[in-house]
CSV table of C-alpha atoms in Angstrom, one decimal:
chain,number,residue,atom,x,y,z
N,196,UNK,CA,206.3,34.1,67.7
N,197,UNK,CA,203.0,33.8,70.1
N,198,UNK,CA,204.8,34.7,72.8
N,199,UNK,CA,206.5,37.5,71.2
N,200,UNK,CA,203.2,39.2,70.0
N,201,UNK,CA,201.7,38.1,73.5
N,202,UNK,CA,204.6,39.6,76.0
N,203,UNK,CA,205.3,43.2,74.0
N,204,UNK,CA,201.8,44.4,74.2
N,205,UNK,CA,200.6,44.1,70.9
N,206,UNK,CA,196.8,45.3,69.8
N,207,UNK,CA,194.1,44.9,67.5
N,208,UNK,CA,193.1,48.4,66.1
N,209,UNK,CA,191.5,49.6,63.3
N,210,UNK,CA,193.5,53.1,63.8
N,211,UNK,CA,196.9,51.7,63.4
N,212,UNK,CA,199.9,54.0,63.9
N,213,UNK,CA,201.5,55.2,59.9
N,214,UNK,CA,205.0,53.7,59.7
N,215,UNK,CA,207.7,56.4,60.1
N,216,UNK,CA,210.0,54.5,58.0
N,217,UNK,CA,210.0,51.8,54.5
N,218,UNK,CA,210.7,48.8,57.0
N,219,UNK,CA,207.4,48.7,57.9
N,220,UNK,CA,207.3,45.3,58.9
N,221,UNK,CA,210.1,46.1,61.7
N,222,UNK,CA,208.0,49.4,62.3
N,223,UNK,CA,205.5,47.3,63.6
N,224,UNK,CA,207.4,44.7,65.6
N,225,UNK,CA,209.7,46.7,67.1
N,226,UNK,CA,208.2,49.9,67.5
N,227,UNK,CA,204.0,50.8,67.0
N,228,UNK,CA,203.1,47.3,68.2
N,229,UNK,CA,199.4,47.8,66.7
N,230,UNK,CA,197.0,47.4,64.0
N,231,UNK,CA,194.4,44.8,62.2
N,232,UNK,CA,194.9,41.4,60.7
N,233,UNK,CA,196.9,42.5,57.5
N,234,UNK,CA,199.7,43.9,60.1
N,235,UNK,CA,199.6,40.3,61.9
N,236,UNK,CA,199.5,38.3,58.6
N,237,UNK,CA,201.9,39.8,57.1
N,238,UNK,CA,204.5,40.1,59.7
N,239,UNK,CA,204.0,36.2,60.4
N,240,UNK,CA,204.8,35.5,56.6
N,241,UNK,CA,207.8,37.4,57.4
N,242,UNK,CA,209.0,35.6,60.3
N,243,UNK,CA,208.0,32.2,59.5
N,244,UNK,CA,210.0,32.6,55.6
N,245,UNK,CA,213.2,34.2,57.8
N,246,UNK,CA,213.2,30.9,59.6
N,247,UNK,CA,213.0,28.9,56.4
N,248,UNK,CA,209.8,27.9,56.8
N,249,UNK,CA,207.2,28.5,53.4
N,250,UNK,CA,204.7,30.7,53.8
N,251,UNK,CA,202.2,32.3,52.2
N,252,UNK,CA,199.2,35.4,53.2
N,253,UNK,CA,195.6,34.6,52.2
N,254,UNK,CA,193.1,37.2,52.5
N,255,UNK,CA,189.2,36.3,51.8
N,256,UNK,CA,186.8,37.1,54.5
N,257,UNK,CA,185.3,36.1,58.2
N,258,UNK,CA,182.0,36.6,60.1
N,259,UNK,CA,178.9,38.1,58.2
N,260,UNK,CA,175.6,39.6,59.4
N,261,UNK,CA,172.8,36.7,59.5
N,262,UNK,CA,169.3,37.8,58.3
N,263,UNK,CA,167.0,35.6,60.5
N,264,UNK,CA,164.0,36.6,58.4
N,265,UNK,CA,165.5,35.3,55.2
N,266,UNK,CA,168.3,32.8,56.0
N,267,UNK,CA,171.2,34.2,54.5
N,268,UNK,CA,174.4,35.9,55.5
N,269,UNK,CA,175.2,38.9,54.6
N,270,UNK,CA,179.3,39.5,53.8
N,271,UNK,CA,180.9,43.2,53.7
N,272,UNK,CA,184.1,44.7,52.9
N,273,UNK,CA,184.7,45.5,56.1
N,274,UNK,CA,184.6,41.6,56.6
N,275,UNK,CA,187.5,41.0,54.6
N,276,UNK,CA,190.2,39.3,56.5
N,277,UNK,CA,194.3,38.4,56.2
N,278,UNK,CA,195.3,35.3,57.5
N,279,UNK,CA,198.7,33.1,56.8
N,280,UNK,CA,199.4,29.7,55.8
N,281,UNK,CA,202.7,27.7,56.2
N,282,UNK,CA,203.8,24.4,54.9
N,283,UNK,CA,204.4,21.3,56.4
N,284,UNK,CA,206.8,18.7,54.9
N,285,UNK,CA,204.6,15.7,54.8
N,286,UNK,CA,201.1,17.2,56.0
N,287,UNK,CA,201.0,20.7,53.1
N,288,UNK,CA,199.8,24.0,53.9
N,289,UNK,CA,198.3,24.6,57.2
N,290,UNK,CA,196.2,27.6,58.3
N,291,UNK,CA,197.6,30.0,60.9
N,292,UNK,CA,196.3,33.5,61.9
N,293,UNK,CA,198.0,35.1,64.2
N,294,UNK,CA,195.0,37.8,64.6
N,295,UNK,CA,193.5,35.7,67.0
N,296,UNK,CA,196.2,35.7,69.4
N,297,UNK,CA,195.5,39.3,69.9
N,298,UNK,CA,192.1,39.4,69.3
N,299,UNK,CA,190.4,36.5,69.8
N,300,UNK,CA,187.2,38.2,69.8
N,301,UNK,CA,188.0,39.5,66.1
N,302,UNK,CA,187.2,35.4,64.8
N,303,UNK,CA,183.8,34.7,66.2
N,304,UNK,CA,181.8,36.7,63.8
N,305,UNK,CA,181.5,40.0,61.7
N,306,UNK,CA,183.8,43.5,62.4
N,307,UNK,CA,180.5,45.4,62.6
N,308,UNK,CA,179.8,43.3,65.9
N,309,UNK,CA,182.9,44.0,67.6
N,310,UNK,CA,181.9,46.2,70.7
N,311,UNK,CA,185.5,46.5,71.5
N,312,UNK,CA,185.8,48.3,68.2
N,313,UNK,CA,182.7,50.1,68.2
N,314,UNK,CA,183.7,53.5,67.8
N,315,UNK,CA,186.8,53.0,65.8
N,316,UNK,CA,184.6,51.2,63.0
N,317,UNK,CA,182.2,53.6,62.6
N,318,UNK,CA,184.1,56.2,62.3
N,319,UNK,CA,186.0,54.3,59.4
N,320,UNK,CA,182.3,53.7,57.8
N,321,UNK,CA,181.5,57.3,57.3
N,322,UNK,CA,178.5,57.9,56.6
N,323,UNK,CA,176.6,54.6,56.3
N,324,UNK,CA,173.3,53.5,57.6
N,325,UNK,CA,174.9,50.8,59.6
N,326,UNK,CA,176.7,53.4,61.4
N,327,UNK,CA,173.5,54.4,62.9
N,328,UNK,CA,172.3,50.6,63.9
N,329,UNK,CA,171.9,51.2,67.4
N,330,UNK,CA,168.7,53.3,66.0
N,331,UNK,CA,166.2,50.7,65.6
N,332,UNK,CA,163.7,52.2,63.6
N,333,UNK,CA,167.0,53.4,61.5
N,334,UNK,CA,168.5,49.3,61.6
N,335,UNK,CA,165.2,48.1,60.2
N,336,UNK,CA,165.5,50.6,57.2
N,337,UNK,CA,169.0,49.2,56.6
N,338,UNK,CA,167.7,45.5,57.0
N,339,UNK,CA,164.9,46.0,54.5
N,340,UNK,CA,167.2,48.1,51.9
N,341,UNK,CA,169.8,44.9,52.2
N,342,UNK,CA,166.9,42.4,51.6
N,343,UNK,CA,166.0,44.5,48.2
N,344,UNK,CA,169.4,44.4,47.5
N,345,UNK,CA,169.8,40.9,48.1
N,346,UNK,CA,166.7,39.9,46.0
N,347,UNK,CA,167.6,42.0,43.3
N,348,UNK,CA,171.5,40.6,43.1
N,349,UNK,CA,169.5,36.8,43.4
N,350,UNK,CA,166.6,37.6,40.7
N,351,UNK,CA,168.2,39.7,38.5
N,352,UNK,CA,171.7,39.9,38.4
N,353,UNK,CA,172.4,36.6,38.8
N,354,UNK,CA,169.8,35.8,36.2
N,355,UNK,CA,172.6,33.9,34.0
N,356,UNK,CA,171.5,31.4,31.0
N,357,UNK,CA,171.4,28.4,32.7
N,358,UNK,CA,168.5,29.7,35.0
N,359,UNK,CA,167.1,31.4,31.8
N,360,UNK,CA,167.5,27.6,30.2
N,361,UNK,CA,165.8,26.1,32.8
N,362,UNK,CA,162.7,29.1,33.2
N,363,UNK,CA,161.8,28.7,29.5
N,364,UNK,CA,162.0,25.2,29.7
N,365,UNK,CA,159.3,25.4,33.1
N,366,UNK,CA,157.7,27.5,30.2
N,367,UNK,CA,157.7,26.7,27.1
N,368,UNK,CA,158.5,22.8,27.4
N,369,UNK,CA,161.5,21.2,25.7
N,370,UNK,CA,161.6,23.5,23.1
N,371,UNK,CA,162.4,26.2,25.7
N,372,UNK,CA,164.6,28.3,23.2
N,373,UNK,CA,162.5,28.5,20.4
N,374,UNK,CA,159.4,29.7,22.0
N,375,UNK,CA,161.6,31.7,23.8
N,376,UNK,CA,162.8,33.7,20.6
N,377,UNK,CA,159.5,33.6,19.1
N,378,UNK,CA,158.2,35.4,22.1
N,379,UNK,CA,160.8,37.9,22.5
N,380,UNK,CA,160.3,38.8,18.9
N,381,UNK,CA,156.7,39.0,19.4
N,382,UNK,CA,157.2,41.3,22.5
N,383,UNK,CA,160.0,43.6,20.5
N,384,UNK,CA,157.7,43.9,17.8
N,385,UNK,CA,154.7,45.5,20.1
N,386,UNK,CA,157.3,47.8,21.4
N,387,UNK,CA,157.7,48.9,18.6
N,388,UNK,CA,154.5,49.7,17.3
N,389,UNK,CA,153.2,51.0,20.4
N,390,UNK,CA,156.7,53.2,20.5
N,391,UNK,CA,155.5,54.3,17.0
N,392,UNK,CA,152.0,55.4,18.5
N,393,UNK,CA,153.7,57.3,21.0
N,394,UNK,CA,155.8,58.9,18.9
N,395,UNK,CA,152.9,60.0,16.6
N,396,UNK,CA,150.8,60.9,19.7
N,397,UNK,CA,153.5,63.2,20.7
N,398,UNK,CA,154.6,64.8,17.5
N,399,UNK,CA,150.9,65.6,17.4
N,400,UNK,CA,150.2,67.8,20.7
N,401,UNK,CA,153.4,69.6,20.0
N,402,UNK,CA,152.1,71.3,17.1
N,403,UNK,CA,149.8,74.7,17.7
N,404,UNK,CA,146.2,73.9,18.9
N,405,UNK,CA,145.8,76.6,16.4
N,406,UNK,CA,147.2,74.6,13.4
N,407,UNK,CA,145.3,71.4,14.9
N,408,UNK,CA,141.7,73.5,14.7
N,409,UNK,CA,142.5,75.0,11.2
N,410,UNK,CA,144.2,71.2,9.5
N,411,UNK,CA,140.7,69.6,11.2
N,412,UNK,CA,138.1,72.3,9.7
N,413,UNK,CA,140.0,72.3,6.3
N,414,UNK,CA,140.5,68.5,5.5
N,415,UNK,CA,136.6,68.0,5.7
N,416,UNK,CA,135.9,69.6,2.5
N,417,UNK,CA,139.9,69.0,0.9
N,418,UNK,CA,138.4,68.4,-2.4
N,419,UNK,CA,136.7,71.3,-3.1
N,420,UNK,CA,139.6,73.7,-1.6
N,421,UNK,CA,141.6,74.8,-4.8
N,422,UNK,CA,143.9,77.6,-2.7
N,423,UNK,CA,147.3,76.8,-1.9
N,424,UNK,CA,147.3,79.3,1.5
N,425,UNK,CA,145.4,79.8,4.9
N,426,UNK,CA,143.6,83.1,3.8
N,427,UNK,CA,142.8,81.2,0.2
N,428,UNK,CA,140.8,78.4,1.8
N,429,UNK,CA,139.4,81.0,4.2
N,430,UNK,CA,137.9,82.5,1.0
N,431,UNK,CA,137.0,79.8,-0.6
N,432,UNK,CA,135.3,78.1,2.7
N,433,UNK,CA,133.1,82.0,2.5
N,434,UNK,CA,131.8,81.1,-0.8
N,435,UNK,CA,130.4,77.6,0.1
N,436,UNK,CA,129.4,78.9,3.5
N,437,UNK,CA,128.5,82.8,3.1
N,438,UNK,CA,126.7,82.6,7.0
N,439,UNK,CA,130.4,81.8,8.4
N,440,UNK,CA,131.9,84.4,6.8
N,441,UNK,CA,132.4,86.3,9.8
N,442,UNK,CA,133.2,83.7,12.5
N,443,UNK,CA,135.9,82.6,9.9
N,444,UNK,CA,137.6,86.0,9.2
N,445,UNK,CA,138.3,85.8,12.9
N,446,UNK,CA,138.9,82.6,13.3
N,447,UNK,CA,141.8,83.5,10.3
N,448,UNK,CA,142.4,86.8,12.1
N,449,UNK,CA,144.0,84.9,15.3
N,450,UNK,CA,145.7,82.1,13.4
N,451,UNK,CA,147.6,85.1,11.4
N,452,UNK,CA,148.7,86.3,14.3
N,453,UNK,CA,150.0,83.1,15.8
N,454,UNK,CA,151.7,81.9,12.5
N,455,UNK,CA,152.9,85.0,10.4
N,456,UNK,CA,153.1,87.5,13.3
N,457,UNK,CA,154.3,85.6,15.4
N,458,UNK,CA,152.7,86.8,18.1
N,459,UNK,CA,151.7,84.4,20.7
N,460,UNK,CA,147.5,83.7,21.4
N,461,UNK,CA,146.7,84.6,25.4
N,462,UNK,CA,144.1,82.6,27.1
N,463,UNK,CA,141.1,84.5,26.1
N,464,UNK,CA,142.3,84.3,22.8
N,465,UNK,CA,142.4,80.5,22.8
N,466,UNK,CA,139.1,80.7,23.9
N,467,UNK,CA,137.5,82.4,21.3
N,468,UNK,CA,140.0,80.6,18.6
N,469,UNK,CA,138.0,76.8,20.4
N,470,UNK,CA,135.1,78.2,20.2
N,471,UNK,CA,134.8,79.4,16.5
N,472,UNK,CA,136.3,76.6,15.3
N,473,UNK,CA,133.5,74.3,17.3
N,474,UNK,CA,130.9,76.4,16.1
N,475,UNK,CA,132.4,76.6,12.4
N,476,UNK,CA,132.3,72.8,12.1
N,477,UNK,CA,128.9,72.2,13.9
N,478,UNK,CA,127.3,74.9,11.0
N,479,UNK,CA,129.7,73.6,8.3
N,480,UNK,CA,128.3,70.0,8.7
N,481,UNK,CA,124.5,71.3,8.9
């Protein structure tokens, strides 16, 4: 079978010619002669089974990228890998790939550092950073977005709750759990109240500034208001203050037209509405 695949020209490609017919196997024995390690593992399974030997195709992955800085290997889909084993009478399965009689380059590391196959794998990437790596301000972006990556899938993702256990344990001591919930509870229940606060604080500046000046100056004498309507407490606030009678006709003049005409106030008008109502509580107190 080596010297078959050896002695008809066979190649490694990531391009492989589209089978012209459903025998695809033959199709690529007989006639394309090319394509990557599925192509080869497969048509070994074939050949070694037709020969009554037992076979089987594994596929997993071979080669990564090593990141010196951090000491780990990083493994792509593009690394994944077909590969066939066969059985032995006596011995068991036995690991074969045929891939590396083509390619032998193919099984010393990662696809993305195959120079032979430069070109054909980045054009199978698309658009991808590491498409771009001989860039090396742009392969020093990609190396620091896979570190994030990586400490995000080791920190957080893989967070499970036997490192949880073993954190509230460092924590809390041998009763890990308990303190645990205690504290979560605790933490859930100053969400919530500062959620609350937030809530109240933004209910608050979406009302009018108008309606905000106009609640503040009437609540401070609340009591001795009898009226049940904006231009009854204006009267009524006349009587106990006769020298505000005119700043609070206008002050009631613009809140009329921002409440019942519906007619919005424009900045000048916001102004003047400010400044009455500072000057209307600064007399009203005196």
């Amino acid at each position: 079978m080596k010297r078959y695949f050896l002695q008809n020209g066979f190649v490694y490609t990531l391009t492989p010619t589209i089978a012209q017919s459903d025998d695809r196997i033959d199709d690529f024995l007989f006639s394309s002669f090319n394509g990557f390690c599925g192509h080869y593992a497969s048509a070994a399974a074939f050949l070694l089974r037709s020969a009554d030997i037992p076979a089987r195709l594994v596929s997993g992955y071979l080669g990564g990228e090593k990141n010196d800085n951090q000491g780990y290997y990083s493994v792509y889909q593009y690394d994944a890998h077909a590969w066939v084993e066969y059985f032995t009478p006596g011995i068991g399965w036995q690991r074969l790939d045929p891939t590396g009689w083509i390619a032998p380059e193919r099984m010393t590391g990662s696809l993305s550092q195959l120079e032979q196959l430069s070109s054909e794998f980045k054009i199978g990437l698309g658009y991808s950073l590491i498409g771009l790596s001989n860039w090396q301000s742009i392969n020093w972006l990609r190396l620091k977005l896979e570190e994030l990556d990586y400490q995000w899938t080791r920190v957080v993702i893989n967070f499970d709750k036997e490192k949880q256990g073993a954190l509230f344990k460092e924590w809390f001591g041998s009763n890990g759990q308990l303190w645990a919930g205690i504290f979560s509870l605790f933490m859930l229940l100053l969400l919530s109240i500062a959620l609350f606060y937030l809530s109240k604080q933004l209910t608050r500046h979406k009302r009018p500034i108008e309606l905000v000046y106009y609640n503040a100056i009437v609540s401070d004498f609340k009591g001795q208001l009898s009226g049940t309507t904006a231009k009854q407490h204006i009267v009524e606030l006349c009587k106990l203050f006769p020298e505000l009678d005119a700043s609070l006709w206008q002050f009631y003049q613009l809140i009329e037209k921002s409440q019942y005409q519906q007619k919005p106030l424009n900045k000048l008008e916001l102004g003047e509405l400010k400044r009455l109502y500072k000057s209307i509580k600064r007399k009203a107190r005196k």
